[in-house]
CSV table of C-alpha atoms in Angstrom, one decimal:
chain,number,residue,atom,x,y,z
A,1,MET,CA,0.0,0.0,0.0
A,2,ILE,CA,1.4,3.4,-1.0
A,3,GLN,CA,0.9,6.3,1.3
A,4,ARG,CA,-1.2,9.0,-0.3
A,5,ARG,CA,0.5,12.3,-1.1
A,6,LEU,CA,-1.5,15.4,-2.1
A,7,HIS,CA,0.0,17.9,-4.5
A,8,ILE,CA,-2.3,21.0,-4.7
A,9,PRO,CA,-0.6,24.0,-6.4
A,10,GLY,CA,-0.9,27.3,-4.6
A,11,VAL,CA,-2.6,25.9,-1.5
A,12,PRO,CA,-0.8,26.5,1.8
A,13,THR,CA,0.7,23.5,3.5
A,14,GLU,CA,-1.7,23.9,6.4
A,15,VAL,CA,-4.7,23.3,4.2
A,16,VAL,CA,-3.0,20.3,2.6
A,17,ARG,CA,-2.3,19.0,6.1
A,18,GLY,CA,-6.0,19.7,7.0
A,19,LEU,CA,-7.1,17.5,4.0
A,20,HIS,CA,-4.8,14.7,5.2
A,21,LEU,CA,-6.3,14.9,8.7
A,22,LEU,CA,-9.8,14.9,7.3
A,23,GLN,CA,-9.1,11.8,5.2
A,24,ASP,CA,-7.6,10.1,8.2
A,25,GLU,CA,-10.5,11.1,10.5
A,26,LEU,CA,-13.0,9.7,8.0
A,27,GLY,CA,-10.9,6.5,7.4
A,28,LEU,CA,-10.8,7.2,3.6
A,29,PRO,CA,-8.8,4.7,1.6
A,30,GLU,CA,-5.3,5.6,0.5
A,31,GLU,CA,-3.7,4.8,-2.9
A,32,PHE,CA,-5.1,1.8,-4.8
A,33,PRO,CA,-3.4,-1.5,-4.0
A,34,ALA,CA,-0.9,-2.7,-6.5
A,35,ALA,CA,-3.1,-5.5,-7.7
A,36,VAL,CA,-5.9,-3.0,-8.6
A,37,LEU,CA,-3.5,-0.7,-10.5
A,38,GLU,CA,-2.1,-3.7,-12.3
A,39,GLN,CA,-5.6,-4.8,-13.4
A,40,ALA,CA,-6.4,-1.3,-14.6
A,41,ASP,CA,-3.2,-1.1,-16.7
A,42,ALA,CA,-4.0,-4.6,-18.1
A,43,LEU,CA,-7.5,-3.5,-19.1
A,44,VAL,CA,-6.2,-0.4,-20.9
A,45,ALA,CA,-3.5,-2.4,-22.7
A,46,ASP,CA,-5.8,-5.3,-23.6
A,47,PRO,CA,-9.5,-4.3,-23.4
A,48,PRO,CA,-12.3,-6.9,-23.4
A,49,LEU,CA,-13.9,-7.7,-26.8
A,50,PHE,CA,-17.5,-6.4,-25.9
A,51,SER,CA,-18.8,-8.9,-28.4
A,52,ASP,CA,-22.3,-8.9,-26.9
A,53,HIS,CA,-22.8,-5.1,-27.4
A,54,ALA,CA,-24.9,-3.9,-30.3
A,55,ASP,CA,-23.3,-1.4,-32.6
A,56,ARG,CA,-24.9,2.1,-32.0
A,57,THR,CA,-21.9,4.1,-33.2
A,58,ASP,CA,-24.0,5.7,-35.9
A,59,VAL,CA,-26.0,7.6,-33.2
A,60,GLU,CA,-24.6,11.1,-32.4
A,61,PHE,CA,-24.3,11.2,-28.6
A,62,ILE,CA,-23.1,14.2,-26.5
A,63,THR,CA,-22.1,14.5,-22.9
A,64,ILE,CA,-23.0,17.5,-20.7
A,65,ASP,CA,-20.9,17.9,-17.6
A,66,PRO,CA,-18.8,20.4,-15.6
A,67,PRO,CA,-15.9,21.4,-17.8
A,68,THR,CA,-13.2,19.7,-15.8
A,69,SER,CA,-15.0,16.4,-15.4
A,70,MET,CA,-13.2,13.3,-16.8
A,71,ASP,CA,-15.2,10.5,-15.3
A,72,LEU,CA,-18.1,10.8,-17.8
A,73,ASP,CA,-20.9,8.3,-16.9
A,74,GLN,CA,-23.7,9.6,-19.2
A,75,ALA,CA,-24.1,10.5,-22.9
A,76,MET,CA,-27.4,11.3,-24.5
A,77,HIS,CA,-29.2,11.6,-27.9
A,78,ILE,CA,-32.7,12.8,-28.3
A,79,GLU,CA,-34.8,12.6,-31.5
A,80,ARG,CA,-38.4,13.3,-32.4
A,81,ASP,CA,-40.9,10.4,-32.6
A,82,GLY,CA,-44.1,11.7,-34.2
A,83,ASP,CA,-45.4,14.2,-31.6
A,84,GLY,CA,-43.3,12.6,-28.9
A,85,TYR,CA,-39.6,11.9,-28.3
A,86,VAL,CA,-37.0,9.1,-28.1
A,87,VAL,CA,-34.3,9.6,-25.5
A,88,HIS,CA,-31.2,7.5,-25.8
A,89,TYR,CA,-29.3,7.6,-22.6
A,90,ALA,CA,-26.0,5.8,-22.6
A,91,ILE,CA,-24.4,4.9,-19.2
A,92,ALA,CA,-20.9,3.6,-18.9
A,93,ASP,CA,-20.9,-0.2,-18.7
A,94,VAL,CA,-18.5,-0.7,-15.8
A,95,ALA,CA,-19.5,-4.4,-15.5
A,96,ALA,CA,-18.2,-5.0,-19.0
A,97,TRP,CA,-14.8,-3.9,-17.8
A,98,VAL,CA,-14.8,-5.3,-14.3
A,99,GLU,CA,-15.3,-8.9,-13.3
A,100,PRO,CA,-17.3,-9.3,-10.1
A,101,SER,CA,-14.6,-10.9,-8.0
A,102,SER,CA,-11.6,-9.0,-9.6
A,103,PRO,CA,-9.3,-6.7,-7.6
A,104,ILE,CA,-11.0,-3.5,-8.9
A,105,ALA,CA,-14.4,-4.9,-8.0
A,106,GLU,CA,-13.4,-5.9,-4.5
A,107,GLU,CA,-11.7,-2.5,-3.9
A,108,ALA,CA,-14.8,-0.7,-5.0
A,109,TRP,CA,-16.8,-2.4,-2.2
A,110,THR,CA,-14.4,-0.7,0.3
A,111,ARG,CA,-14.8,2.7,-1.3
A,112,GLY,CA,-18.5,2.7,-2.2
A,113,GLN,CA,-18.4,6.0,-4.1
A,114,THR,CA,-16.1,8.7,-5.2
A,115,MET,CA,-15.2,11.3,-2.6
A,116,TYR,CA,-14.7,14.9,-3.9
A,117,ALA,CA,-12.3,17.7,-2.9
A,118,PRO,CA,-10.2,19.9,-5.1
A,119,GLY,CA,-6.9,18.2,-5.8
A,120,ALA,CA,-7.8,15.5,-3.4
A,121,LYS,CA,-10.4,13.3,-5.0
A,122,VAL,CA,-10.7,9.8,-3.7
A,123,PRO,CA,-12.1,7.8,-6.7
A,124,LEU,CA,-14.2,4.7,-6.7
A,125,HIS,CA,-12.2,3.2,-9.5
A,126,PRO,CA,-8.6,3.7,-10.7
A,127,PRO,CA,-8.4,6.8,-12.9
A,128,ALA,CA,-7.0,4.7,-15.8
A,129,VAL,CA,-10.5,3.1,-15.9
A,130,SER,CA,-12.9,5.8,-14.6
A,131,GLU,CA,-11.3,8.7,-16.3
A,132,GLY,CA,-9.9,6.8,-19.3
A,133,ALA,CA,-10.9,3.5,-20.7
A,134,ALA,CA,-14.4,3.3,-19.4
A,135,SER,CA,-15.2,7.0,-19.4
A,136,LEU,CA,-17.4,8.3,-22.2
A,137,LEU,CA,-14.7,10.7,-23.5
A,138,ALA,CA,-15.1,12.4,-26.9
A,139,ASP,CA,-12.0,10.9,-28.3
A,140,GLY,CA,-13.5,9.1,-31.3
A,141,LYS,CA,-13.2,5.7,-29.6
A,142,PRO,CA,-16.3,3.4,-29.2
A,143,ARG,CA,-17.1,2.7,-25.6
A,144,PRO,CA,-19.3,0.0,-24.1
A,145,VAL,CA,-22.5,1.3,-22.5
A,146,MET,CA,-25.8,0.3,-20.9
A,147,LEU,CA,-28.1,2.0,-23.4
A,148,TRP,CA,-31.5,3.2,-22.1
A,149,THR,CA,-34.1,3.9,-24.8
A,150,HIS,CA,-37.0,5.9,-23.4
A,151,ARG,CA,-40.1,6.7,-25.5
A,152,LEU,CA,-42.0,9.7,-24.4
A,153,ASP,CA,-45.3,11.1,-25.5
A,154,ALA,CA,-45.9,14.8,-26.4
A,155,GLU,CA,-46.3,15.7,-22.7
A,156,GLY,CA,-43.1,14.0,-21.7
A,157,THR,CA,-44.6,10.9,-20.1
A,158,ILE,CA,-42.6,7.7,-20.4
A,159,THR,CA,-44.5,5.2,-22.5
A,160,ASP,CA,-41.7,2.6,-22.8
A,161,SER,CA,-38.2,1.9,-21.5
A,162,VAL,CA,-35.7,-0.7,-22.8
A,163,LEU,CA,-32.1,-1.3,-21.6
A,164,GLU,CA,-29.5,-3.0,-23.9
A,165,ARG,CA,-25.8,-3.3,-24.1
A,166,ALA,CA,-24.2,-1.2,-26.9
A,167,MET,CA,-21.1,0.4,-28.3
A,168,VAL,CA,-21.4,4.2,-28.7
A,169,VAL,CA,-19.2,7.1,-29.6
A,170,ASN,CA,-19.3,10.5,-27.8
A,171,SER,CA,-19.3,13.1,-30.5
A,172,ALA,CA,-18.9,16.1,-28.2
A,173,LYS,CA,-17.8,16.7,-24.6
A,174,LEU,CA,-19.8,19.8,-23.6
A,175,SER,CA,-20.1,21.9,-20.4
A,176,TYR,CA,-23.4,23.3,-19.2
A,177,GLU,CA,-22.2,26.7,-20.2
A,178,ASP,CA,-21.3,25.5,-23.7
A,179,VAL,CA,-24.9,24.2,-24.2
A,180,ALA,CA,-26.5,27.4,-22.8
A,181,VAL,CA,-24.4,29.6,-25.1
A,182,GLN,CA,-25.1,27.4,-28.2
A,183,LEU,CA,-28.8,27.3,-27.5
A,184,ALA,CA,-28.9,31.1,-27.2
A,185,ALA,CA,-26.9,31.5,-30.4
A,186,GLY,CA,-29.0,28.9,-32.3
A,187,THR,CA,-25.9,26.8,-33.0
A,188,SER,CA,-26.6,23.8,-30.7
A,189,SER,CA,-27.0,20.2,-31.8
A,190,GLU,CA,-30.5,18.7,-32.3
A,191,THR,CA,-30.1,16.8,-29.1
A,192,ALA,CA,-29.5,20.0,-27.1
A,193,GLN,CA,-32.4,21.7,-28.9
A,194,LEU,CA,-34.7,18.8,-28.0
A,195,LEU,CA,-33.3,18.7,-24.4
A,196,ALA,CA,-34.7,22.3,-24.2
A,197,GLU,CA,-38.1,20.8,-25.0
A,198,VAL,CA,-38.0,17.5,-23.0
A,199,GLY,CA,-36.3,19.1,-19.9
A,200,PRO,CA,-39.2,21.5,-19.2
A,201,LEU,CA,-41.7,18.8,-19.9
A,202,ARG,CA,-40.1,16.6,-17.3
A,203,VAL,CA,-39.9,19.5,-14.8
A,204,ALA,CA,-43.6,19.9,-15.3
A,205,LYS,CA,-44.1,16.2,-14.6
A,206,GLU,CA,-42.1,16.5,-11.4
A,207,ALA,CA,-44.5,19.3,-10.3
A,208,GLU,CA,-47.5,17.1,-11.2
A,209,ARG,CA,-46.1,14.3,-9.1
A,210,GLY,CA,-45.5,16.6,-6.1
A,211,GLY,CA,-41.7,16.3,-6.4
A,212,ILE,CA,-39.5,18.8,-4.7
A,213,ASN,CA,-36.3,20.4,-5.8
A,214,LEU,CA,-34.8,22.9,-3.3
A,215,ASN,CA,-33.8,26.0,-5.1
A,216,LEU,CA,-30.6,26.6,-3.1
A,217,PRO,CA,-27.6,28.2,-4.7
A,218,ASP,CA,-24.6,25.9,-4.9
A,219,GLN,CA,-21.6,26.7,-2.8
A,220,GLU,CA,-18.6,25.8,-5.0
A,221,ILE,CA,-14.9,25.6,-4.5
A,222,VAL,CA,-13.2,27.1,-7.5
A,223,ALA,CA,-9.6,25.8,-7.8
A,224,THR,CA,-7.1,28.0,-9.6
A,225,ASN,CA,-3.4,27.7,-10.1
A,226,SER,CA,-2.7,30.0,-7.2
A,227,THR,CA,-5.4,29.3,-4.6
A,228,TRP,CA,-9.0,28.3,-3.9
A,229,GLU,CA,-12.0,30.6,-4.2
A,230,LEU,CA,-15.6,30.1,-3.1
A,231,ARG,CA,-18.7,31.2,-4.9
A,232,PHE,CA,-22.5,30.8,-4.7
A,233,ARG,CA,-23.8,29.7,-8.0
A,234,ASN,CA,-27.3,29.4,-9.3
A,235,PRO,CA,-27.6,26.4,-11.6
A,236,LEU,CA,-28.3,27.0,-15.3
A,237,GLU,CA,-31.6,25.8,-16.8
A,238,VAL,CA,-29.7,23.3,-18.9
A,239,GLU,CA,-28.4,21.7,-15.7
A,240,GLU,CA,-31.9,21.1,-14.4
A,241,TRP,CA,-33.0,19.7,-17.8
A,242,ASN,CA,-29.9,17.4,-17.8
A,243,ALA,CA,-30.7,16.3,-14.3
A,244,GLN,CA,-34.3,15.5,-15.3
A,245,ILE,CA,-33.1,13.0,-17.9
A,246,SER,CA,-31.1,11.2,-15.1
A,247,LEU,CA,-34.1,11.4,-12.8
A,248,MET,CA,-36.4,10.0,-15.4
A,249,THR,CA,-34.0,7.1,-15.9
A,250,GLY,CA,-33.8,6.4,-12.2
A,251,ILE,CA,-37.6,6.3,-12.0
A,252,ALA,CA,-37.8,3.9,-15.0
A,253,ALA,CA,-35.1,1.7,-13.4
A,254,ALA,CA,-37.0,1.6,-10.1
A,255,ARG,CA,-40.3,0.7,-11.7
A,256,MET,CA,-38.6,-2.1,-13.7
A,257,MET,CA,-37.0,-3.6,-10.6
A,258,VAL,CA,-40.2,-3.4,-8.6
A,259,ASP,CA,-42.2,-5.1,-11.4
A,260,GLY,CA,-39.5,-7.8,-11.6
A,261,GLY,CA,-39.3,-8.3,-7.8
A,262,VAL,CA,-35.6,-7.8,-7.5
A,263,GLY,CA,-33.4,-4.7,-7.1
A,264,ILE,CA,-32.3,-1.9,-4.9
A,265,LEU,CA,-34.1,1.5,-4.5
A,266,ARG,CA,-33.1,4.9,-3.1
A,267,THR,CA,-35.8,5.8,-0.6
A,268,LEU,CA,-36.8,8.8,1.4
A,269,PRO,CA,-39.7,8.9,3.9
A,270,PRO,CA,-42.3,11.6,3.5
A,271,ALA,CA,-42.1,14.7,5.7
A,272,GLU,CA,-44.2,14.3,8.8
A,273,ASP,CA,-47.2,16.6,9.3
A,274,SER,CA,-45.7,18.1,12.4
A,275,ALA,CA,-42.5,19.1,10.4
A,276,ILE,CA,-44.7,20.8,7.7
A,277,SER,CA,-46.7,22.6,10.4
A,278,LYS,CA,-43.4,23.8,11.9
A,279,LEU,CA,-42.3,25.0,8.5
A,280,ARG,CA,-45.5,27.0,8.1
A,281,ARG,CA,-44.8,28.6,11.5
A,282,VAL,CA,-41.3,29.5,10.4
A,283,ALA,CA,-42.7,31.1,7.2
A,284,ALA,CA,-45.2,33.1,9.1
A,285,THR,CA,-42.5,34.3,11.6
A,286,LEU,CA,-40.4,35.5,8.6
A,287,ASP,CA,-43.4,37.1,6.9
A,288,VAL,CA,-43.2,34.8,3.9
A,289,ASP,CA,-46.7,34.3,2.6
A,290,TRP,CA,-47.9,30.7,2.4
A,291,PRO,CA,-51.6,30.5,1.3
A,292,LYS,CA,-53.6,27.8,3.1
A,293,ASP,CA,-54.6,26.2,-0.2
A,294,LEU,CA,-51.0,26.0,-1.5
A,295,ASP,CA,-49.5,22.6,-0.8
A,296,TYR,CA,-45.9,22.1,0.5
A,297,PRO,CA,-44.2,21.2,-2.8
A,298,ASP,CA,-45.7,24.1,-4.7
A,299,PHE,CA,-44.8,26.5,-1.9
A,300,VAL,CA,-41.2,25.3,-1.9
A,301,ARG,CA,-40.8,25.7,-5.7
A,302,ALA,CA,-42.0,29.3,-5.5
A,303,LEU,CA,-39.4,30.4,-3.0
A,304,ASP,CA,-36.7,32.8,-4.1
A,305,PRO,CA,-33.2,32.3,-2.6
A,306,SER,CA,-32.2,35.8,-3.4
A,307,ASN,CA,-34.7,37.0,-0.8
A,308,ALA,CA,-33.2,36.7,2.7
A,309,GLN,CA,-36.4,35.6,4.4
A,310,GLU,CA,-37.3,33.1,1.7
A,311,LEU,CA,-33.7,31.8,1.7
A,312,ALA,CA,-34.1,31.1,5.5
A,313,VAL,CA,-37.3,29.2,4.8
A,314,ILE,CA,-35.6,27.1,2.1
A,315,VAL,CA,-32.8,26.2,4.5
A,316,GLN,CA,-35.5,25.1,7.0
A,317,CYS,CA,-36.9,22.8,4.2
A,318,THR,CA,-33.7,20.8,4.3
A,319,THR,CA,-34.8,19.4,7.7
A,320,LEU,CA,-37.7,17.7,5.9
A,321,PHE,CA,-35.3,15.6,3.8
A,322,ARG,CA,-34.0,13.2,6.4
A,323,GLY,CA,-33.9,9.5,6.5
A,324,ALA,CA,-32.8,8.7,3.0
A,325,GLY,CA,-31.5,5.2,2.5
A,326,TYR,CA,-31.4,2.2,0.3
A,327,VAL,CA,-33.6,-0.9,0.3
A,328,GLY,CA,-32.5,-4.1,-1.5
A,329,PHE,CA,-34.9,-6.9,-2.2
A,330,HIS,CA,-35.1,-10.2,-4.2
A,331,GLY,CA,-37.8,-12.9,-4.3
A,332,GLY,CA,-40.5,-10.3,-3.9
A,333,VAL,CA,-41.0,-6.6,-3.0
A,334,PRO,CA,-41.2,-5.6,0.7
A,335,GLU,CA,-44.6,-4.5,1.9
A,336,LYS,CA,-43.7,-1.0,2.9
A,337,ASP,CA,-43.4,2.5,1.4
A,338,LEU,CA,-40.4,2.3,-1.0
A,339,SER,CA,-40.9,5.7,-2.6
A,340,HIS,CA,-38.6,8.7,-2.6
A,341,ALA,CA,-40.5,11.6,-1.1
A,342,ALA,CA,-38.5,14.4,-2.9
A,343,VAL,CA,-38.8,12.6,-6.2
A,344,ALA,CA,-42.5,11.7,-5.4
A,345,SER,CA,-42.0,8.3,-7.1
A,346,LEU,CA,-40.1,5.1,-6.9
A,347,TYR,CA,-36.5,5.9,-7.6
A,348,ALA,CA,-33.1,4.1,-8.1
A,349,HIS,CA,-29.5,5.2,-8.6
A,350,THR,CA,-28.5,4.0,-12.0
A,351,THR,CA,-26.7,6.7,-14.0
A,352,ALA,CA,-23.3,7.1,-12.3
A,353,PRO,CA,-21.6,3.7,-12.1
A,354,LEU,CA,-18.1,5.2,-12.5
A,355,ARG,CA,-18.6,7.2,-9.3
A,356,ARG,CA,-21.2,5.1,-7.3
A,357,LEU,CA,-21.0,1.4,-6.6
A,358,VAL,CA,-24.7,0.6,-6.4
A,359,ASP,CA,-25.4,1.9,-10.0
A,360,ARG,CA,-23.5,-1.0,-11.5
A,361,PHE,CA,-25.7,-3.5,-9.9
A,362,VAL,CA,-28.9,-1.7,-10.7
A,363,LEU,CA,-27.9,-1.5,-14.4
A,364,GLU,CA,-27.1,-5.3,-14.5
A,365,ILE,CA,-30.4,-6.2,-12.9
A,366,CYS,CA,-32.4,-3.9,-15.1
A,367,HIS,CA,-30.6,-5.2,-18.2
A,368,SER,CA,-31.5,-8.8,-17.3
A,369,LEU,CA,-35.1,-7.8,-16.6
A,370,SER,CA,-35.4,-5.8,-19.8
A,371,MET,CA,-33.9,-8.6,-21.9
A,372,GLY,CA,-36.0,-11.3,-20.2
A,373,SER,CA,-33.0,-13.2,-18.9
A,374,GLU,CA,-32.0,-14.4,-15.4
A,375,VAL,CA,-30.4,-11.8,-13.2
A,376,PRO,CA,-26.7,-12.8,-12.6
A,377,GLY,CA,-26.1,-14.4,-9.2
A,378,TRP,CA,-23.4,-11.9,-8.3
A,379,ALA,CA,-25.8,-9.0,-8.7
A,380,VAL,CA,-28.5,-10.7,-6.5
A,381,GLU,CA,-26.0,-11.6,-3.9
A,382,ALA,CA,-24.9,-8.0,-3.5
A,383,LEU,CA,-28.4,-6.7,-2.6
A,384,ASP,CA,-28.1,-7.6,1.1
A,385,GLY,CA,-24.9,-5.8,1.6
A,386,LEU,CA,-25.2,-2.8,-0.7
A,387,PRO,CA,-27.5,-0.6,1.4
A,388,ALA,CA,-25.2,-0.5,4.4
A,389,VAL,CA,-22.1,0.2,2.2
A,390,MET,CA,-23.8,3.0,0.3
A,391,GLN,CA,-25.2,4.5,3.5
A,392,GLU,CA,-21.9,4.5,5.3
A,393,THR,CA,-19.9,5.8,2.3
A,394,GLY,CA,-22.5,8.4,1.5
A,395,GLN,CA,-22.2,9.8,5.0
A,396,LYS,CA,-18.4,9.9,4.5
A,397,ALA,CA,-18.7,11.6,1.1
A,398,ASN,CA,-20.9,14.3,2.6
A,399,ALA,CA,-18.6,14.8,5.5
A,400,TYR,CA,-15.6,15.0,3.2
A,401,GLU,CA,-17.2,17.6,1.0
A,402,ARG,CA,-18.3,19.6,4.0
A,403,GLY,CA,-14.8,19.4,5.5
A,404,ALA,CA,-13.2,20.6,2.2
A,405,VAL,CA,-15.6,23.5,2.1
A,406,ASN,CA,-14.7,24.4,5.7
A,407,LEU,CA,-11.0,24.4,4.7
A,408,ALA,CA,-11.8,26.6,1.6
A,409,GLU,CA,-13.7,29.0,3.8
A,410,ALA,CA,-10.7,29.3,6.2
A,411,LEU,CA,-8.3,29.8,3.3
A,412,VAL,CA,-10.5,32.6,1.8
A,413,LEU,CA,-10.7,34.4,5.1
A,414,ALA,CA,-7.1,33.8,6.3
A,415,ASP,CA,-6.0,37.4,5.8
A,416,LYS,CA,-9.2,39.0,7.0
A,417,VAL,CA,-9.2,38.4,10.7
A,418,GLY,CA,-10.6,41.5,12.5
A,419,GLU,CA,-12.8,42.6,9.5
A,420,SER,CA,-16.6,42.8,9.6
A,421,PHE,CA,-19.1,41.5,7.0
A,422,ASP,CA,-22.7,41.8,6.2
A,423,ALA,CA,-24.5,38.5,6.7
A,424,VAL,CA,-28.0,36.9,6.9
A,425,VAL,CA,-29.1,34.6,9.6
A,426,ILE,CA,-30.5,31.6,7.7
A,427,ASP,CA,-30.9,29.1,10.6
A,428,VAL,CA,-30.7,28.6,14.3
A,429,SER,CA,-30.5,25.1,15.8
A,430,PRO,CA,-33.2,24.5,18.4
A,431,ARG,CA,-31.0,21.9,19.9
A,432,ASN,CA,-27.9,23.9,20.8
A,433,GLY,CA,-28.7,27.5,19.7
A,434,GLN,CA,-26.0,27.6,17.1
A,435,GLY,CA,-26.8,30.0,14.3
A,436,THR,CA,-25.8,29.7,10.6
A,437,PHE,CA,-25.0,32.9,8.7
A,438,GLN,CA,-24.6,33.4,5.0
A,439,ILE,CA,-21.9,35.9,4.0
A,440,THR,CA,-22.7,36.5,0.3
A,441,GLU,CA,-19.6,38.6,-0.4
A,442,TYR,CA,-17.3,35.6,0.0
A,443,ALA,CA,-19.8,32.8,-0.6
A,444,ILE,CA,-19.4,31.6,3.0
A,445,GLN,CA,-21.7,30.0,5.5
A,446,ALA,CA,-20.4,30.5,9.0
A,447,ARG,CA,-21.7,29.3,12.4
A,448,ILE,CA,-21.9,31.3,15.7
A,449,PRO,CA,-23.0,29.8,19.1
A,450,ASP,CA,-25.8,31.3,21.2
A,451,THR,CA,-27.7,33.0,18.4
A,452,ASP,CA,-31.1,34.5,19.1
A,453,PRO,CA,-33.7,32.2,17.4
A,454,ASP,CA,-35.8,35.2,16.6
A,455,SER,CA,-33.0,36.5,14.4
A,456,VAL,CA,-33.6,34.0,11.5
A,457,GLY,CA,-34.0,35.9,8.3
A,458,GLN,CA,-32.4,39.1,9.7
A,459,ARG,CA,-29.4,40.9,8.3
A,460,VAL,CA,-26.5,41.4,10.8
A,461,ARG,CA,-22.9,42.5,10.9
A,462,VAL,CA,-20.4,39.8,12.0
A,463,ARG,CA,-16.8,40.1,12.8
A,464,LEU,CA,-14.1,37.5,12.0
A,465,ASP,CA,-12.2,36.7,15.2
A,466,GLY,CA,-10.0,33.9,14.1
A,467,VAL,CA,-9.0,31.3,11.5
A,468,ASP,CA,-7.5,27.8,11.7
A,469,LEU,CA,-6.2,26.6,8.3
A,470,VAL,CA,-5.6,23.1,9.5
A,471,GLU,CA,-8.9,22.4,11.2
A,472,GLY,CA,-10.9,24.5,8.8
A,473,ASP,CA,-12.4,26.5,11.7
A,474,VAL,CA,-13.5,30.1,11.4
A,475,ASP,CA,-14.6,32.0,14.5
A,476,PHE,CA,-17.2,34.8,14.1
A,477,SER,CA,-19.1,37.0,16.5
A,478,VAL,CA,-22.1,39.2,16.0
A,479,GLU,CA,-21.4,42.8,16.3
A,480,SER,CA,-23.6,44.8,18.7
A,481,ASP,CA,-24.8,48.3,17.9
A,482,GLN,CA,-22.2,49.6,20.3
A,483,ASP,CA,-19.5,47.8,18.3
A,484,GLU,CA,-20.6,49.4,15.1
A,485,SER,CA,-20.9,52.9,16.6
A,486,ALA,CA,-17.4,52.6,17.9
A,487,ARG,CA,-16.0,52.1,14.5
């Protein structure tokens, strides 16, 4: 086993040390074992034959991802079908590369999913596979995929879904910004143009189902050659449309597995009535109008995060999304609620097998069910252990991302100790009185103990009292009127 070493240009050694400590604290795996790397090199040098994959290299697929992404799981092609649509959604066929009991497969069980931090990503699979041989790169080379073909009617409702193995070529690696610019200029591909039709139709279907998508701005770490920066970023429309294709596929996969009596679902219990009543009280306290005849999902969709009071309500909504998990089953479907409350449907993770372990098994099960063949024993045997692995590694992934953001916040503020900032109180914990403040100027969310619970939604001035670049701690205090008048 090789000790991991992080080389992050421009980032102080204290922050690098902090990332090391964070990885150790979470028990994240170090470098890949030699046997795993040897298998990855062998696969690159001598790829499998993929003889059972249909030739779909004549279909013009595109990928739409963040510009720096190299582990490309999904490629799409959309065409008209009368007054409806056909959506071809190609997902990297990891199982075509990785034998169930091989070193790469066994190591993936210990990792569960890719953990993200700038310059310190902990990948699920060796990069030679996940960012090279199996990634759907636009390099002119055919790649093996699990190809979903969804037929949609004019309103965007799925009328049929089939999953087959195929070889495809990615004709263009595009970013969200690329597609937005091309659509505005009228120079986009037919697939992008039709995504701009299908995406809004699926958004409308989500609203009809009662699905909920919190409209929170993304807090992103932007890594440059010299440092890290933070920004709040409102997703582009094309990102939502792209996400709807993935969501639609997860819904189709879940329905296929439930109908077949074998599979694994992503679940989320519905919000309790008491939690929704509490949210109504919060909205009333913040003077955010919530008509009595407006249900919870429609209210949430209408909230504007640029408004301080409405942002505070959105943050409170996150408390209603608790209890997410995975349920595996075979030989029949459990007699309990298996739906995902935020999706407002049955749902499964199936579109990111390069980055998430469970997706490979969902794809294999759905392929067998779609083709009318027996589900492989290795896929069925995994269903008992997958929920626990995904739950544990999901918690670690979230903690790693939060820890990296904390370090980025400390780095951004390192030379600003003693300065004051305008902030908005977006939450106060009823358990310990800790307040969460959003400082828009530097895209930072900070916490201060002993915060007045009645201050949620209010604008305040906060002073930075200290920064720890190793622990990622930033210490703020709320300035009193006397503090401000003394300046």
